[in-house]
Short mmCIF file of C-alpha atoms in Angstrom, two decimals:
data_model
loop_
_atom_site.label_atom_id
_atom_site.label_comp_id
_atom_site.label_asym_id
_atom_site.label_seq_id
_atom_site.Cartn_x
_atom_site.Cartn_y
_atom_site.Cartn_z
CA MET A 800 -60.97 -117.55 30.90
CA SER A 801 -63.41 -120.76 31.33
CA LYS A 802 -67.01 -119.79 30.61
CA LEU A 803 -67.69 -121.94 33.78
CA ALA A 804 -65.55 -119.60 35.81
CA LYS A 805 -67.53 -116.31 34.82
CA LYS A 806 -70.62 -117.99 36.19
CA PRO A 807 -71.28 -116.84 39.95
CA VAL A 808 -71.79 -119.63 42.67
CA SER A 809 -75.02 -119.02 44.48
CA ILE A 810 -75.06 -119.36 48.23
CA PRO A 811 -78.36 -120.96 49.57
CA GLU A 812 -79.93 -120.05 52.95
CA GLY A 813 -78.27 -121.81 55.82
CA VAL A 814 -74.82 -121.80 54.34
CA ASN A 815 -72.14 -119.55 55.67
CA VAL A 816 -68.99 -118.59 53.61
CA ILE A 817 -65.87 -117.31 55.48
CA PHE A 818 -62.81 -115.98 53.84
CA GLU A 819 -59.52 -115.81 55.83
CA ASN A 820 -55.99 -115.82 54.56
CA ASN A 821 -56.63 -117.29 51.22
CA ILE A 822 -58.85 -120.02 52.64
CA VAL A 823 -62.53 -120.38 51.83
CA LYS A 824 -64.59 -122.10 54.67
CA VAL A 825 -67.99 -123.30 53.96
CA ASN A 826 -70.40 -124.15 56.75
CA GLY A 827 -73.75 -125.80 56.28
CA PRO A 828 -76.54 -128.16 57.82
CA LYS A 829 -74.51 -131.24 56.67
CA GLY A 830 -71.05 -130.26 57.74
CA ASN A 831 -67.91 -127.93 57.13
CA LEU A 832 -65.39 -127.85 54.37
CA SER A 833 -62.41 -125.50 53.50
CA PHE A 834 -60.32 -125.00 50.37
CA ARG A 835 -57.03 -122.99 49.92
CA ILE A 836 -57.50 -120.49 47.17
CA PRO A 837 -54.59 -120.43 44.66
CA GLY A 838 -52.40 -117.41 44.52
CA GLY A 839 -53.48 -114.77 42.03
CA VAL A 840 -57.23 -115.86 42.18
CA ASP A 841 -59.62 -113.56 44.01
CA VAL A 842 -63.02 -114.70 45.20
CA LYS A 843 -65.72 -112.02 46.15
CA SER A 844 -69.05 -112.28 47.76
CA VAL A 845 -71.63 -110.03 45.95
CA GLU A 846 -75.29 -110.17 46.74
CA GLY A 847 -75.44 -113.88 48.01
CA GLN A 848 -73.13 -115.01 45.14
CA LEU A 849 -69.55 -115.87 44.90
CA GLN A 850 -67.63 -114.51 41.92
CA VAL A 851 -64.16 -115.81 41.07
CA SER A 852 -61.79 -113.54 38.97
CA LEU A 853 -58.08 -112.91 38.43
CA LYS A 854 -56.33 -110.43 40.61
CA ASP A 855 -53.71 -109.73 37.69
CA ARG A 856 -55.54 -110.23 34.30
CA SER A 857 -52.26 -110.10 32.28
CA ASN A 858 -51.04 -113.48 33.99
CA GLN A 859 -52.35 -116.14 31.49
CA GLU A 860 -50.91 -119.01 33.55
CA LEU A 861 -53.62 -118.64 36.19
CA LYS A 862 -56.64 -118.86 33.83
CA PRO A 863 -56.93 -122.69 34.51
CA SER A 864 -57.07 -121.93 38.20
CA LEU A 865 -60.30 -120.07 37.87
CA GLY A 866 -62.32 -122.82 36.71
CA LEU A 867 -60.90 -125.09 39.26
CA THR A 868 -61.52 -122.74 42.07
CA ARG A 869 -65.17 -122.08 40.90
CA ALA A 870 -65.98 -125.78 40.69
CA MET A 871 -64.34 -126.58 44.12
CA ILE A 872 -66.46 -123.61 45.81
CA SER A 873 -69.54 -124.98 43.77
CA ASN A 874 -68.89 -128.55 44.94
CA MET A 875 -68.35 -127.36 48.69
CA VAL A 876 -71.72 -125.43 48.70
CA THR A 877 -73.65 -128.54 47.22
CA GLY A 878 -71.71 -130.94 49.69
CA VAL A 879 -72.87 -129.01 52.94
CA THR A 880 -76.35 -128.61 51.67
CA LYS A 881 -77.19 -131.96 49.85
CA GLY A 882 -74.11 -134.08 50.17
CA PHE A 883 -72.68 -136.46 47.66
CA GLU A 884 -73.00 -140.23 47.20
CA LYS A 885 -71.57 -143.01 45.00
CA ARG A 886 -73.34 -146.47 44.64
CA LEU A 887 -71.41 -149.63 44.01
CA GLU A 888 -72.86 -153.04 43.04
CA LEU A 889 -71.48 -156.47 43.96
CA SER A 890 -72.01 -159.12 41.27
CA GLY A 891 -70.66 -162.62 41.83
CA VAL A 892 -71.74 -165.74 43.77
CA GLY A 893 -71.08 -165.39 47.35
CA TYR A 894 -69.85 -161.71 47.21
CA ARG A 895 -71.16 -159.93 50.14
CA ALA A 896 -70.76 -156.56 52.12
CA GLN A 897 -71.67 -155.47 55.52
CA VAL A 898 -71.11 -152.46 57.72
CA THR A 899 -69.90 -153.02 61.21
CA GLY A 900 -69.70 -149.63 62.99
CA GLN A 901 -67.98 -147.13 60.81
CA ASP A 902 -66.14 -149.99 58.88
CA LEU A 903 -67.01 -151.92 55.76
CA THR A 904 -66.30 -155.58 55.35
CA ILE A 905 -66.19 -156.92 51.98
CA SER A 906 -66.14 -160.64 50.96
CA VAL A 907 -65.36 -161.09 47.31
CA GLY A 908 -63.71 -164.39 46.77
CA PHE A 909 -60.45 -163.80 48.62
CA SER A 910 -59.29 -166.22 51.43
CA HIS A 911 -60.04 -163.38 53.92
CA PRO A 912 -62.53 -160.65 54.15
CA VAL A 913 -61.29 -157.08 53.23
CA LYS A 914 -61.97 -154.27 55.86
CA ILE A 915 -62.18 -150.68 54.83
CA MET A 916 -61.98 -147.99 57.43
CA ALA A 917 -64.21 -145.06 56.80
CA ALA A 918 -62.48 -141.65 56.49
CA PRO A 919 -63.76 -138.73 58.80
CA GLY A 920 -66.97 -137.41 57.16
CA LEU A 921 -67.76 -140.58 55.15
CA ASN A 922 -70.74 -143.00 55.81
CA PHE A 923 -71.11 -146.60 54.24
CA SER A 924 -74.38 -148.28 53.98
CA VAL A 925 -75.48 -151.61 52.29
CA ALA A 926 -78.68 -152.67 51.02
CA GLU A 927 -78.59 -156.09 49.49
CA ASN A 928 -75.67 -156.19 46.98
CA THR A 929 -75.37 -152.28 46.84
CA ILE A 930 -72.73 -150.33 48.75
CA THR A 931 -73.38 -146.60 49.23
CA VAL A 932 -70.66 -144.17 49.98
CA SER A 933 -71.81 -140.66 51.22
CA GLY A 934 -70.32 -137.50 52.54
CA VAL A 935 -70.11 -133.87 52.15
CA ASP A 936 -66.60 -133.75 50.26
CA LYS A 937 -67.11 -134.87 46.57
CA ASP A 938 -63.46 -135.79 46.16
CA LEU A 939 -63.29 -137.97 49.29
CA VAL A 940 -66.55 -139.76 48.29
CA GLY A 941 -65.11 -140.46 44.74
CA ASN A 942 -61.71 -141.51 45.98
CA MET A 943 -63.26 -144.08 48.49
CA ALA A 944 -65.63 -145.45 45.88
CA ALA A 945 -62.68 -145.83 43.54
CA LYS A 946 -60.67 -147.64 46.28
CA ILE A 947 -63.63 -150.07 47.03
CA ARG A 948 -64.05 -150.74 43.22
CA SER A 949 -60.31 -151.48 42.93
CA ILE A 950 -60.47 -154.25 45.42
CA ARG A 951 -62.21 -156.51 42.68
CA PRO A 952 -62.78 -154.65 39.58
CA PRO A 953 -65.36 -156.25 37.31
CA GLU A 954 -63.99 -158.86 34.74
CA PRO A 955 -64.86 -158.77 31.13
CA TYR A 956 -65.98 -162.37 30.56
CA LYS A 957 -68.96 -162.83 33.32
CA GLY A 958 -68.93 -159.23 34.77
CA LYS A 959 -68.21 -160.42 38.30
CA GLY A 960 -66.85 -157.87 40.65
CA ILE A 961 -67.57 -154.54 42.04
CA LYS A 962 -68.72 -151.91 39.77
CA TYR A 963 -70.53 -148.55 39.83
CA VAL A 964 -74.26 -148.81 39.40
CA GLN A 965 -74.62 -147.04 36.17
CA GLU A 966 -71.28 -148.29 34.71
CA LYS A 967 -71.46 -150.38 31.59
CA ILE A 968 -68.94 -153.45 31.47
CA ARG A 969 -67.41 -154.03 28.04
CA ARG A 970 -67.90 -157.77 27.74
CA LYS A 971 -65.49 -160.15 25.82
CA VAL A 972 -66.43 -163.34 23.96
CA GLY A 973 -65.05 -166.62 25.64
CA LYS A 974 -62.89 -169.13 23.72
CA ALA A 975 -65.54 -171.50 23.20
CA ALA A 976 -68.03 -168.98 21.46
CA LYS A 977 -65.23 -167.55 19.43
CA ALA A 978 -64.21 -171.03 18.04
CA LEU A 979 -67.71 -171.74 16.93
CA GLY A 980 -68.10 -168.31 15.26
CA THR A 981 -65.11 -168.82 13.06
CA LYS A 982 -66.06 -171.97 10.95
#
């Protein structure tokens, strides 16, 4: 069993957790999320905390599901209380982004601007050259940020493209600099 799975998930005030038919529903101030519990995994509420355990301890194949279930429930509780956000940075001459309604429009050197529709529960905001994707579902926020980054990933020579704010781009030396260094 994973050490993380043994640790209980605390439920803060203002968050309601409902169990019905192997589905955990978490309601909070920022929204609602649900997750289907894998078969063989049991989730119990004890004194304001959620404890994840196996129904049948002899079944070793279900042990990886414990850590997953605990992490998903923990992310759901964090999402409905604080929310999640990913920030992306545009770097390049003429690269721009703007929000129109719920849609994000990005101009990154193509012959046309790229439009991205916001999934339900996601919000886009743009400040200067930084795009912020925020929402209650960590998985959805991360997938949307990855989709935006994949439109124009940063290139290794000048670093132009869309990158995560804290991401370090591994740079390559150009042909001219390489030729001068090998005399």
